[in-house]
Amino acid sequence: MNVSINNKKRGNKSGAGCLAAFGSIFFIVGVGIFLWGLVSIYDAFQARNWQPVEATITHVEQVISRGDDSTTYGVKGSFNYEYQGKRYTSNKLNFYTGTDNIGDYQQDFYRELQQVKNSKRTITAYVNPDNPAEAVIDKDIRWGMLGFQSIFLLVFGGAGLGIIIASRYVKKKAAKEHQLQQLFPEEPWNWKEEWQSNRFKADTGTGFKVLLGFAIFWNLISIPASVMAMIEFFKTFDYPTLFVLLFPLVGIGLMIGAYVAFMRHKKYGTSELILQQTPIAIGGVNRGTIEVPNDQANNQSFGKPLEAVVTLTCQRKITTGSGKNRSTKTTIVWQDDRRVRSTIKGHNTSSYAFEFKVPEGLPQSDDSNQNNRVEWVLQIERKQPGIDLKLQFMVPGYVVAHRVALEAAETDLFASGFDSSSEAGSGGQNHLGSWKNLGLEDSITSQGNRYYFSAFRHASFAISMIIFGLIFASIGIGVNVFGDAPIIFLIVFGGLGILIFILGLRQLTYKSEVTVRGGQLQISSGHLLMSAPRVIQRSEIESITANSNMSVGNKQVFHVTAKLTDGSKVVLAKNLLMRSDVESFIEKIKNEIGIRKD
C-alpha cells in the first residue's frame, strides 16, 4: 500500500507541475502577443506629433503568404522624402510589420500606394522631427488588429492564468491527500478531504463554473471569427462562409446551459447527501438520504409526496490521445436506480431516503491514473416546471472487509430514518420499480394481455441525433459542393452525418408490441410499419433478460431479450430506461407466461 501511496504522491506532484508549465506557456503566449501589439500602439501614439511631408513612392509590392488554412497579406515598399533641406529614404510604410488577414487593410493599403506610384503623384508621409531618418506613410492605429490581439490576451492569457491557479489548487490538494494517506494507509476512502465525513455536497457549483468558463472561451473565439467571416461574405458572397455561423449558435446554447446550471446551483446548491456509512460498500447494502432545500416537493397537494429518481453508478473514464485528438470515453460499469418519495424535514427542505444493494466484483474508486479512472456517482433527478431537480454527488466506492450488510429490520438511532418497508419512505430495496413507468400502453384484448411500446417515447435524444447528423451532413456536402474541400471531407463529415441521422430516425420511430396468451408470446416490431407477428411457445424460451450496450447521457438504455432454446435471441422491447422498471416488466411477463423464478 505504501508503494501505491508514494507513486500517487509523485504522480500528483508531477501532474500539478506539468499543469503549471502548460498554463505558463498559454499565459506567456497570450500576454506576449498582446504586448507585441501594444508596441505598435505606443509607436503610433508617439507619432501623433510627427510632421507631414510630401513623399514619392519608389517601390511597393503586395506580400502574399499562403498556408494550409488561410492566406495572409502584407505590404513592402520604400519612399523618398525631403525634410529641412535633406533627402531621406524610408522603407517603413507603417508601424505594423509582417502579414495578416485582419480585414482588408493590407490589400487596400497596397492598392492605394500602387495607384499613387502608377500616377506618379506624391503622398503625405510623417517624419519624426527628433530623428528625421524615421518616417511612415500611415501612422494610424489599427483597432481591428488590437481587437484581434486582445482575443489572444483574453483566451490564451486568461486560460493560462486559470490553469496556473488550478495547478496551485491541485498541488495544495495533493499535499493534503498525502497527509491523509499517511494517516489512513489501509483506508483509501479516507484519502480525500471531501470524503472525511458521511456528508457530501452536490457539485452544482463546479458544474456551473466549468460550463460557464467553456461557454465564455467558446464565444470569445467564435463571435469575432464569425463577425470577420460575415464581413468577408458581404464582399464576396461566398456562401460556404455562412457555415461559420453554426459556431456562435453553439455558443448561445452553451450560455443558455450555463444559465440553467447557475439557476440550479442557486436553488439547490446547498443540498447534501448523507450516507448511513461510508464508503459505498461494494457487495453490501448502502442506505442514505438526500436533503434538498427549496424543493418543489414541499408544495405537496393533499399531503401527497412527489417522486424523484435516485441513481447509483459505477463508471470508468478512459482518456486517449493528446492535443486536438484527446478524447475521454465514459463507460457505465454498473448502474441501479430507485424511485423515491419525499418527506418534509424542517422548513422548506425535503428528504429523500434510499437503499441500494451493490453486487460484488465491481471496481473500486480509483483516480491514481488520470487516463483510466473509476468513479462512483450518486444522482437524484426529477422533471418539473422551471429548473429540474438534478443533482450529482461523487462518492467513494470500496470493498470494506469489516462491513456487514445491514438488514432492513436492523434498527439504531440513524437507521430508523431509512425504513425501506415504509411506503412513505423512500423506495428502499423492497420498493421495486413499476413496469407502468416505462411509458407503454397495456390492455386486455381477445388475443391476450397486450403491451405496446410506441414510437417517439424518447424523442429528445433521437431528435438531437437527427439534428446533429443533419448539421454534419450539411457541412460535408455544402463545403464539398460550394467550396474546394477534398472528397475525404465529404466522405467523413457527410457520411458520418448521414449515418447519425439514420440512427436517430430509427431510434425515434422504433416500436414494438408484446402479447401474452396461454403460455405463449406474440411479438411484432418495426419502424414505420410493424412486422408480421411471431409466436413463441413457452417451451421454446430459455430465459428473458435485460441487456444494456449503450447509454443516453448518464443513463443506461436497456433492451429486453428472450433467449430461445435453439440459442437464438428475440428482442421484446428496446430503448427502456431504469433497471428497476425493466426488471419489473420482465417479472410480469415471466409470471404471465409461467416461467418460475430461479
Coordinates of C-alpha atoms in Angstrom, one line a residue:
M1 CA 0.0 0.0 0.0
N2 CA 2.9 2.4 0.8
V3 CA 4.3 1.9 -2.7
S4 CA 1.0 2.9 -4.3
I5 CA 0.7 5.9 -1.9
N6 CA 4.2 7.2 -2.9
N7 CA 3.5 6.6 -6.5
K8 CA 0.3 8.6 -6.3
K9 CA 2.1 11.4 -4.5
R10 CA 4.7 11.6 -7.2
G11 CA 2.0 11.4 -9.8
N12 CA 0.1 14.3 -8.2
K13 CA 3.2 16.5 -7.9
S14 CA 4.2 15.7 -11.5
G15 CA 0.7 16.4 -12.7
A16 CA 0.5 19.7 -10.9
G17 CA 3.9 20.7 -12.2
C18 CA 3.0 19.8 -15.8
L19 CA -0.3 21.7 -15.4
A20 CA 1.6 24.8 -14.2
A21 CA 4.1 24.6 -17.0
F22 CA 1.3 24.2 -19.6
G23 CA -0.6 27.1 -18.2
S24 CA 2.5 29.3 -18.2
I25 CA 3.0 28.6 -21.9
F26 CA -0.5 29.7 -22.6
F27 CA -0.2 32.8 -20.4
I28 CA 3.1 33.9 -21.9
V29 CA 1.8 33.4 -25.4
G30 CA -1.4 35.4 -24.8
V31 CA 0.3 38.2 -22.9
G32 CA 3.3 38.3 -25.3
I33 CA 1.1 38.7 -28.4
F34 CA -0.9 41.4 -26.7
L35 CA 2.2 43.3 -25.6
W36 CA 3.7 42.9 -29.0
G37 CA 0.6 44.6 -30.3
L38 CA 0.9 47.4 -27.7
V39 CA 4.4 48.2 -29.2
S40 CA 2.7 49.3 -32.4
I41 CA 0.1 51.3 -30.4
Y42 CA 2.9 53.0 -28.5
D43 CA 4.7 53.9 -31.7
A44 CA 1.5 55.3 -33.3
F45 CA 0.8 57.3 -30.1
Q46 CA 4.4 58.7 -30.2
A47 CA 3.9 59.6 -33.9
R48 CA 0.9 61.8 -33.3
N49 CA 3.0 65.0 -33.5
W50 CA 5.2 63.9 -36.4
Q51 CA 5.5 66.4 -39.2
P52 CA 3.8 65.9 -42.6
V53 CA 5.9 66.0 -45.7
E54 CA 5.4 65.1 -49.4
A55 CA 6.8 61.8 -50.3
T56 CA 7.5 59.9 -53.6
I57 CA 6.9 56.1 -53.7
T58 CA 9.9 54.3 -55.3
H59 CA 8.8 50.8 -54.7
V60 CA 5.7 48.9 -53.5
E61 CA 4.7 45.2 -53.6
Q62 CA 2.0 43.0 -52.1
V63 CA 3.4 40.2 -49.9
I64 CA 1.2 37.1 -50.0
S65 CA 1.7 34.1 -47.7
R66 CA -0.4 31.0 -48.3
G67 CA -0.9 28.4 -45.6
D68 CA -2.9 25.3 -45.2
D69 CA -5.9 27.1 -43.7
S70 CA -5.6 30.7 -44.7
T71 CA -3.9 33.4 -46.8
T72 CA -2.3 36.5 -45.3
Y73 CA -1.2 39.7 -46.8
G74 CA 1.4 42.4 -46.2
V75 CA 2.9 45.4 -48.0
K76 CA 6.6 46.2 -48.6
G77 CA 8.0 49.3 -50.2
S78 CA 10.1 52.4 -49.9
F79 CA 9.7 56.1 -50.5
N80 CA 11.8 59.3 -50.7
Y81 CA 11.1 62.5 -48.9
E82 CA 12.8 65.8 -48.1
Y83 CA 12.9 67.4 -44.6
Q84 CA 14.7 70.6 -43.7
G85 CA 16.6 70.6 -46.9
K86 CA 17.8 67.0 -46.7
R87 CA 16.7 64.0 -48.7
Y88 CA 15.8 60.7 -47.0
T89 CA 14.7 57.2 -47.9
S90 CA 12.4 55.1 -45.7
N91 CA 11.2 51.5 -46.2
K92 CA 8.9 51.7 -43.2
L93 CA 5.4 52.2 -44.6
N94 CA 3.5 51.9 -41.2
F95 CA 4.0 50.6 -37.7
Y96 CA 2.8 47.0 -38.5
T97 CA 5.3 44.5 -39.9
G98 CA 4.6 41.1 -41.3
T99 CA 1.4 39.7 -42.9
D100 CA -2.1 39.3 -41.6
N101 CA -5.7 38.9 -42.8
I102 CA -7.5 41.1 -40.3
G103 CA -10.0 42.8 -42.5
D104 CA -8.8 44.2 -45.9
Y105 CA -6.3 46.7 -44.6
Q106 CA -3.3 45.2 -46.3
Q107 CA -4.9 44.9 -49.7
D108 CA -6.5 48.3 -49.5
F109 CA -3.2 49.9 -48.4
Y110 CA -1.3 48.2 -51.2
R111 CA -3.8 49.4 -53.9
E112 CA -3.7 53.0 -52.6
L113 CA 0.1 53.0 -52.7
Q114 CA 0.2 51.3 -56.2
Q115 CA -2.2 53.9 -57.6
V116 CA -0.1 56.8 -56.3
K117 CA 3.1 55.3 -57.7
N118 CA 1.5 54.5 -61.1
S119 CA 0.1 58.0 -61.4
K120 CA 3.4 59.5 -60.4
R121 CA 1.8 61.5 -57.6
T122 CA 3.1 62.3 -54.2
I123 CA 1.7 61.1 -50.9
T124 CA 1.8 62.5 -47.4
A125 CA 4.3 60.9 -45.1
Y126 CA 5.0 61.8 -41.5
V127 CA 8.5 62.4 -40.2
N128 CA 9.9 62.2 -36.7
P129 CA 11.3 65.7 -36.0
D130 CA 13.7 64.2 -33.4
N131 CA 15.0 61.7 -35.9
P132 CA 14.3 62.8 -39.5
A133 CA 15.5 59.5 -40.9
E134 CA 12.4 57.9 -39.4
A135 CA 9.2 58.3 -41.3
V136 CA 6.0 56.4 -42.2
I137 CA 3.1 56.9 -44.6
D138 CA 0.3 55.5 -42.3
K139 CA 0.7 56.4 -38.6
D140 CA -2.8 55.4 -37.6
I141 CA -3.7 52.8 -35.0
R142 CA -5.2 49.6 -36.5
W143 CA -8.0 49.0 -34.0
G144 CA -9.0 45.7 -35.7
M145 CA -5.6 44.4 -35.1
L146 CA -5.7 45.5 -31.5
G147 CA -9.0 43.7 -31.0
F148 CA -7.5 40.5 -32.6
Q149 CA -4.5 40.7 -30.2
S150 CA -6.9 41.3 -27.3
I151 CA -8.5 38.0 -28.1
F152 CA -5.2 36.3 -27.5
L153 CA -4.9 38.1 -24.2
L154 CA -8.4 37.0 -23.1
V155 CA -8.4 33.5 -24.5
F156 CA -4.8 32.3 -24.1
G157 CA -3.7 34.6 -21.3
G158 CA -7.0 34.0 -19.4
A159 CA -6.9 30.3 -20.0
G160 CA -3.2 30.1 -19.0
L161 CA -3.9 32.1 -15.8
G162 CA -6.8 29.8 -14.9
I163 CA -4.6 26.7 -15.5
I164 CA -1.9 28.2 -13.3
I165 CA -4.4 28.9 -10.5
A166 CA -5.8 25.4 -10.9
S167 CA -2.4 23.9 -10.7
R168 CA -1.8 25.6 -7.4
Y169 CA -5.1 24.2 -6.1
V170 CA -4.2 20.7 -7.4
K171 CA -0.8 20.9 -5.7
K172 CA -2.3 22.0 -2.4
K173 CA -5.0 19.3 -2.6
A174 CA -2.4 16.7 -3.4
A175 CA -0.4 17.7 -0.3
K176 CA -3.5 17.4 1.9
E177 CA -4.3 14.0 0.3
H178 CA -0.8 12.7 1.0
Q179 CA -1.2 13.6 4.7
L180 CA -4.5 11.7 4.8
Q181 CA -2.8 8.7 3.1
Q182 CA -0.2 8.6 5.8
L183 CA -2.9 8.7 8.5
F184 CA -5.1 6.0 6.8
P185 CA -2.8 3.8 4.7
E186 CA -5.3 1.0 4.5
E187 CA -8.4 3.1 4.1
P188 CA -8.4 4.8 0.7
W189 CA -11.9 6.1 1.2
N190 CA -10.3 8.5 3.8
W191 CA -7.7 9.8 1.4
K192 CA -9.8 12.8 0.2
E193 CA -10.7 15.8 2.3
E194 CA -14.2 15.8 0.9
W195 CA -14.7 12.2 2.0
Q196 CA -13.8 12.7 5.7
S197 CA -17.4 12.6 6.8
N198 CA -20.7 10.9 5.7
R199 CA -22.0 14.2 4.3
F200 CA -21.4 15.1 0.7
K201 CA -22.1 18.4 -1.1
A202 CA -23.7 18.5 -4.6
D203 CA -21.2 19.5 -7.3
T204 CA -23.6 22.1 -8.9
G205 CA -21.1 24.9 -8.3
T206 CA -18.3 23.1 -10.1
G207 CA -20.5 22.1 -13.0
F208 CA -21.8 25.7 -13.4
K209 CA -18.3 27.2 -13.3
V210 CA -16.9 24.7 -15.8
L211 CA -19.7 25.2 -18.2
L212 CA -19.6 29.0 -17.9
G213 CA -15.8 29.0 -18.4
F214 CA -16.1 26.8 -21.5
A215 CA -19.0 29.0 -22.9
I216 CA -17.0 32.2 -22.4
F217 CA -13.9 30.6 -24.0
W218 CA -16.0 29.3 -27.0
N219 CA -17.7 32.7 -27.6
L220 CA -14.6 34.7 -27.3
I221 CA -13.3 32.7 -30.3
S222 CA -16.4 32.1 -32.3
I223 CA -18.0 35.5 -32.2
P224 CA -15.1 37.6 -33.5
A225 CA -14.3 34.9 -36.1
S226 CA -18.0 35.0 -37.2
V227 CA -18.0 38.8 -37.5
M228 CA -14.9 38.8 -39.7
A229 CA -16.4 35.9 -41.8
M230 CA -19.6 37.9 -42.3
I231 CA -17.6 41.0 -43.4
E232 CA -15.8 38.8 -45.9
F233 CA -19.2 37.2 -47.0
F234 CA -20.8 40.6 -47.9
K235 CA -17.8 41.3 -50.1
T236 CA -17.5 38.0 -51.9
F237 CA -20.9 36.4 -51.3
D238 CA -19.1 33.1 -50.8
Y239 CA -21.9 31.1 -49.3
P240 CA -19.9 28.3 -47.6
T241 CA -18.6 31.1 -45.4
L242 CA -22.1 31.1 -43.7
F243 CA -21.3 27.7 -42.1
V244 CA -19.2 29.6 -39.6
L245 CA -22.4 30.9 -38.1
L246 CA -23.0 27.5 -36.6
F247 CA -20.3 28.2 -34.0
P248 CA -21.9 31.2 -32.4
L249 CA -25.2 29.3 -32.4
V250 CA -23.5 26.6 -30.3
G251 CA -22.1 29.4 -28.1
I252 CA -25.6 30.7 -27.5
G253 CA -26.7 27.1 -26.5
L254 CA -23.7 26.9 -24.1
M255 CA -24.6 30.2 -22.5
I256 CA -28.2 29.0 -22.0
G257 CA -26.9 25.8 -20.5
A258 CA -24.7 27.9 -18.1
Y259 CA -27.6 30.0 -17.1
V260 CA -29.7 26.9 -16.3
A261 CA -26.8 25.4 -14.3
F262 CA -26.4 28.7 -12.4
M263 CA -30.1 28.8 -11.5
R264 CA -30.0 25.1 -10.4
H265 CA -26.9 25.9 -8.2
K266 CA -28.7 28.9 -6.8
K267 CA -31.7 26.9 -5.9
Y268 CA -30.2 23.5 -4.9
G269 CA -26.5 24.3 -4.3
T270 CA -26.7 23.6 -0.6
S271 CA -28.2 20.1 -1.0
E272 CA -26.5 17.3 1.0
L273 CA -26.1 13.6 0.6
I274 CA -25.9 11.8 4.0
L275 CA -24.7 8.2 3.9
Q276 CA -25.5 6.0 6.8
Q277 CA -22.0 4.6 6.5
T278 CA -19.1 5.5 4.3
P279 CA -17.8 4.4 1.9
I280 CA -20.3 2.9 -0.6
A281 CA -19.7 -0.8 0.2
I282 CA -19.2 -3.0 -2.8
G283 CA -21.0 -6.2 -2.1
G284 CA -23.1 -4.7 0.7
V285 CA -26.3 -2.8 1.4
N286 CA -26.0 1.0 1.4
R287 CA -28.5 3.5 2.8
G288 CA -28.7 7.2 3.0
T289 CA -30.8 10.4 2.5
I290 CA -30.6 13.4 0.2
E291 CA -31.7 16.6 1.8
V292 CA -32.9 19.1 -0.8
P293 CA -33.7 22.8 0.1
N294 CA -36.2 24.9 -1.9
D295 CA -37.7 21.7 -3.2
Q296 CA -41.0 21.8 -5.1
A297 CA -41.9 18.6 -3.3
N298 CA -42.7 20.7 -0.2
N299 CA -45.7 22.1 -2.2
Q300 CA -47.4 18.8 -1.8
S301 CA -51.1 18.8 -2.6
F302 CA -53.4 17.0 -0.2
G303 CA -50.3 15.6 1.6
K304 CA -49.1 13.5 -1.4
P305 CA -45.3 13.5 -1.7
L306 CA -43.6 13.8 -5.1
E307 CA -41.2 11.3 -6.5
A308 CA -37.6 11.6 -7.7
V309 CA -35.2 9.1 -9.2
V310 CA -32.0 8.2 -7.4
T311 CA -29.3 6.5 -9.4
L312 CA -26.1 4.9 -8.2
T313 CA -23.5 4.4 -10.9
C314 CA -20.0 2.9 -11.2
Q315 CA -18.4 4.3 -14.3
R316 CA -14.9 4.1 -15.9
K317 CA -13.4 7.1 -17.7
I318 CA -10.7 6.4 -20.3
T319 CA -8.8 9.2 -21.9
T320 CA -6.8 8.6 -25.1
G321 CA -4.8 10.7 -27.5
S322 CA -3.3 14.1 -27.0
G323 CA -3.8 17.7 -28.1
K324 CA -6.7 18.0 -30.6
N325 CA -7.0 14.2 -30.7
R326 CA -7.5 13.9 -26.9
S327 CA -10.9 12.4 -26.0
T328 CA -12.5 10.9 -22.9
K329 CA -14.9 8.0 -23.1
T330 CA -17.2 7.2 -20.2
T331 CA -18.4 3.6 -19.8
I332 CA -21.1 2.6 -17.3
V333 CA -19.8 -0.5 -15.5
W334 CA -22.8 -0.9 -13.3
Q335 CA -25.9 1.1 -12.5
D336 CA -29.0 0.8 -10.4
D337 CA -31.9 3.3 -9.7
R338 CA -34.8 3.8 -7.4
R339 CA -37.9 5.9 -7.4
V340 CA -38.0 7.5 -4.0
R341 CA -40.6 9.7 -2.2
S342 CA -40.1 12.9 -0.4
T343 CA -40.7 13.6 3.3
I344 CA -40.6 17.1 4.7
K345 CA -37.6 17.8 7.0
G346 CA -37.5 21.3 8.6
H347 CA -38.5 24.5 6.8
N348 CA -38.7 24.3 3.0
T349 CA -36.5 21.2 2.9
S350 CA -37.3 17.7 1.5
S351 CA -35.6 14.5 2.5
Y352 CA -35.3 11.5 0.1
A353 CA -34.1 8.2 1.6
F354 CA -32.8 5.3 -0.5
E355 CA -31.2 1.9 -0.3
F356 CA -29.0 0.1 -2.8
K357 CA -27.7 -3.4 -2.7
V358 CA -24.4 -3.3 -4.6
P359 CA -23.2 -6.6 -6.1
E360 CA -19.7 -8.0 -5.5
G361 CA -16.9 -7.8 -8.1
L362 CA -17.2 -4.2 -9.2
P363 CA -14.1 -2.0 -9.4
Q364 CA -13.3 0.4 -6.5
S365 CA -12.9 4.2 -6.8
D366 CA -9.5 4.9 -8.4
D367 CA -8.0 8.1 -9.7
S368 CA -4.4 7.2 -9.5
N369 CA -4.2 7.1 -13.3
Q370 CA -6.0 10.1 -14.8
N371 CA -6.3 8.4 -18.1
N372 CA -8.1 5.4 -16.6
R373 CA -10.3 6.4 -13.7
V374 CA -13.1 4.6 -11.8
E375 CA -15.8 6.8 -10.3
W376 CA -18.8 6.2 -8.1
V377 CA -21.6 8.7 -8.7
L378 CA -25.0 9.1 -7.0
Q379 CA -27.6 11.3 -8.6
I380 CA -31.1 12.5 -7.9
E381 CA -33.4 14.0 -10.6
R382 CA -36.9 14.9 -11.3
K383 CA -38.5 16.7 -14.3
Q384 CA -40.6 19.6 -13.2
P385 CA -41.7 23.0 -14.4
G386 CA -38.9 25.5 -14.4
I387 CA -35.5 24.3 -13.2
D388 CA -35.4 20.5 -13.0
L389 CA -34.2 18.8 -9.8
K390 CA -30.9 17.3 -11.0
L391 CA -28.0 16.8 -8.5
Q392 CA -24.8 14.8 -8.6
F393 CA -22.6 13.6 -5.8
M394 CA -19.2 12.0 -6.1
V395 CA -18.9 9.3 -3.5
P396 CA -16.2 6.7 -2.6
G397 CA -16.9 3.1 -3.5
Y398 CA -14.7 0.4 -2.0
V399 CA -14.7 -3.2 -0.8
V400 CA -14.8 -2.9 3.0
A401 CA -13.9 -6.2 4.7
H402 CA -15.2 -5.4 8.1
R403 CA -18.6 -4.1 6.9
V404 CA -21.5 -6.4 7.4
A405 CA -24.5 -5.9 5.2
L406 CA -27.3 -4.2 7.3
E407 CA -30.7 -5.9 7.1
A408 CA -33.8 -3.8 6.6
A409 CA -35.0 -4.8 10.0
E410 CA -31.9 -3.7 11.8
T411 CA -32.6 -0.6 14.0
D412 CA -30.4 2.0 15.5
L413 CA -30.7 5.8 16.0
F414 CA -29.7 6.5 12.5
A415 CA -31.2 3.6 10.7
S416 CA -34.6 4.5 11.9
G417 CA -34.8 7.1 9.2
F418 CA -34.2 4.5 6.5
D419 CA -37.3 2.3 6.9
S420 CA -37.3 0.6 3.5
S421 CA -40.5 -1.2 4.3
S422 CA -42.5 2.0 4.7
E423 CA -44.4 3.1 1.7
A424 CA -44.0 6.7 2.6
G425 CA -40.3 6.1 3.0
S426 CA -38.2 6.2 0.1
G427 CA -38.1 3.4 -2.1
G428 CA -35.7 1.2 -0.3
Q429 CA -34.7 -2.3 -1.5
N430 CA -38.3 -3.6 -1.0
H431 CA -39.7 -0.7 -3.1
L432 CA -39.3 -2.1 -6.6
G433 CA -39.8 -0.3 -9.8
S434 CA -43.0 -0.4 -11.7
W435 CA -43.3 -1.5 -15.3
K436 CA -46.1 1.1 -15.7
N437 CA -43.4 3.8 -15.6
L438 CA -41.9 2.5 -18.9
G439 CA -44.3 4.6 -20.9
L440 CA -46.0 1.5 -22.5
E441 CA -49.7 1.0 -23.3
D442 CA -51.2 -2.1 -21.7
S443 CA -54.6 -3.5 -22.5
I444 CA -56.5 -6.8 -22.5
T445 CA -57.6 -7.9 -25.9
S446 CA -59.1 -11.0 -27.4
Q447 CA -55.6 -12.1 -28.2
G448 CA -54.4 -11.7 -24.5
N449 CA -52.5 -9.2 -22.4
R450 CA -51.1 -6.6 -24.8
Y451 CA -48.1 -4.4 -24.1
Y452 CA -47.4 -1.7 -26.7
F453 CA -44.2 0.3 -26.8
S454 CA -44.9 3.2 -29.1
A455 CA -42.5 5.3 -31.2
F456 CA -41.4 8.8 -30.0
R457 CA -41.0 7.7 -26.4
H458 CA -37.6 9.2 -26.0
A459 CA -37.9 11.9 -28.7
S460 CA -35.4 14.4 -27.3
F461 CA -32.4 12.1 -27.6
A462 CA -33.5 10.9 -31.1
I463 CA -34.2 14.4 -32.3
S464 CA -30.8 15.6 -31.1
M465 CA -29.2 12.8 -33.0
I466 CA -31.1 13.8 -36.1
I467 CA -30.2 17.4 -35.9
F468 CA -26.6 16.6 -35.1
G469 CA -26.5 14.3 -38.2
L470 CA -28.1 16.9 -40.4
I471 CA -25.5 19.5 -39.3
F472 CA -22.6 17.2 -40.0
A473 CA -24.0 16.1 -43.4
S474 CA -24.7 19.7 -44.4
I475 CA -21.2 20.7 -43.6
G476 CA -19.7 17.8 -45.5
I477 CA -21.9 18.2 -48.6
G478 CA -22.0 22.0 -48.6
V479 CA -18.3 22.6 -48.3
N480 CA -17.7 20.0 -51.0
V481 CA -20.3 21.3 -53.4
F482 CA -19.7 25.1 -52.9
G483 CA -16.1 25.0 -51.9
D484 CA -12.8 23.3 -52.8
A485 CA -12.7 20.8 -50.0
P486 CA -11.3 17.4 -50.8
I487 CA -13.5 14.4 -51.3
I488 CA -12.4 12.9 -48.0
F489 CA -14.2 15.8 -46.3
L490 CA -17.4 14.8 -48.0
I491 CA -16.9 11.1 -47.0
V492 CA -16.1 11.8 -43.4
F493 CA -18.5 14.6 -42.5
G494 CA -21.2 13.8 -45.0
G495 CA -21.1 10.0 -44.4
L496 CA -20.9 10.3 -40.6
G497 CA -23.7 12.8 -40.6
I498 CA -26.0 10.6 -42.7
L499 CA -25.2 7.6 -40.5
I500 CA -26.1 9.6 -37.3
F501 CA -29.2 10.9 -39.0
I502 CA -30.4 7.4 -39.9
L503 CA -29.7 6.0 -36.4
G504 CA -31.6 8.9 -34.9
L505 CA -34.5 8.3 -37.2
R506 CA -34.6 4.6 -36.4
Q507 CA -34.4 5.4 -32.6
L508 CA -37.3 7.9 -33.0
T509 CA -39.6 5.6 -34.9
Y510 CA -39.0 2.2 -33.4
K511 CA -42.0 0.5 -31.8
S512 CA -42.8 -3.0 -30.6
E513 CA -45.8 -5.0 -29.3
V514 CA -45.7 -8.0 -26.9
T515 CA -48.9 -10.0 -26.3
V516 CA -49.0 -12.8 -23.7
R517 CA -51.6 -15.5 -24.0
G518 CA -51.9 -19.1 -22.9
G519 CA -48.2 -19.8 -22.4
Q520 CA -47.0 -18.1 -25.5
L521 CA -45.6 -14.8 -26.6
Q522 CA -46.7 -13.0 -29.7
I523 CA -44.1 -10.4 -30.8
S524 CA -44.0 -7.8 -33.6
S525 CA -41.9 -4.7 -34.1
G526 CA -40.8 -2.2 -36.7
H527 CA -40.2 1.4 -37.5
L528 CA -42.8 2.8 -39.9
L529 CA -44.7 -0.4 -40.2
M530 CA -44.9 -3.3 -37.8
S531 CA -43.5 -6.7 -38.8
A532 CA -45.7 -9.8 -39.0
P533 CA -46.4 -11.3 -35.5
R534 CA -44.1 -14.0 -34.4
V535 CA -45.4 -16.6 -32.0
I536 CA -43.0 -18.2 -29.4
Q537 CA -44.2 -21.0 -27.2
R538 CA -43.2 -21.2 -23.5
S539 CA -41.3 -24.4 -24.1
E540 CA -39.0 -22.5 -26.6
I541 CA -38.0 -19.8 -24.1
E542 CA -34.8 -20.4 -22.0
S543 CA -34.7 -17.0 -20.3
I544 CA -35.9 -13.4 -20.5
T545 CA -33.3 -10.8 -19.5
A546 CA -32.4 -7.1 -19.7
N547 CA -29.3 -6.1 -21.5
S548 CA -27.5 -2.8 -22.0
N549 CA -25.0 -1.9 -24.6
M550 CA -25.5 1.9 -24.8
S551 CA -26.3 4.9 -22.6
V552 CA -28.1 8.2 -23.1
G553 CA -26.2 10.8 -21.2
N554 CA -25.5 9.2 -17.8
K555 CA -28.4 6.7 -18.0
Q556 CA -28.1 3.1 -19.2
V557 CA -30.5 2.1 -22.0
F558 CA -31.9 -1.5 -21.8
H559 CA -33.2 -4.0 -24.3
V560 CA -35.4 -6.9 -23.1
T561 CA -34.5 -10.1 -24.9
A562 CA -35.8 -13.6 -24.9
K563 CA -33.2 -16.3 -25.3
L564 CA -34.6 -19.4 -27.0
T565 CA -33.6 -23.0 -26.5
D566 CA -32.0 -23.1 -30.0
G567 CA -29.6 -20.3 -29.0
S568 CA -31.2 -17.5 -30.9
K569 CA -32.4 -14.3 -29.3
V570 CA -35.6 -12.3 -29.9
V571 CA -35.9 -8.6 -28.8
L572 CA -39.2 -7.9 -27.0
A573 CA -38.6 -4.2 -26.3
K574 CA -35.9 -1.6 -26.9
N575 CA -34.8 1.8 -25.5
L576 CA -36.0 1.3 -22.0
L577 CA -34.8 3.4 -19.0
M578 CA -34.5 2.5 -15.3
R579 CA -33.3 -1.0 -14.4
S580 CA -35.9 -1.5 -11.7
D581 CA -38.8 -0.7 -14.0
V582 CA -37.4 -3.0 -16.7
E583 CA -36.9 -5.8 -14.2
S584 CA -40.5 -5.3 -13.0
F585 CA -41.7 -5.7 -16.6
I586 CA -39.6 -8.9 -17.1
E587 CA -41.1 -10.4 -13.9
K588 CA -44.6 -9.6 -15.0
I589 CA -44.0 -11.3 -18.4
K590 CA -42.4 -14.3 -16.7
N591 CA -45.3 -14.7 -14.3
E592 CA -47.9 -14.4 -17.1
I593 CA -46.2 -16.9 -19.3
G594 CA -45.5 -19.3 -16.5
I595 CA -41.7 -19.0 -16.0
R596 CA -40.8 -19.6 -12.4
K597 CA -38.2 -17.6 -10.6
D598 CA -34.8 -19.3 -10.2

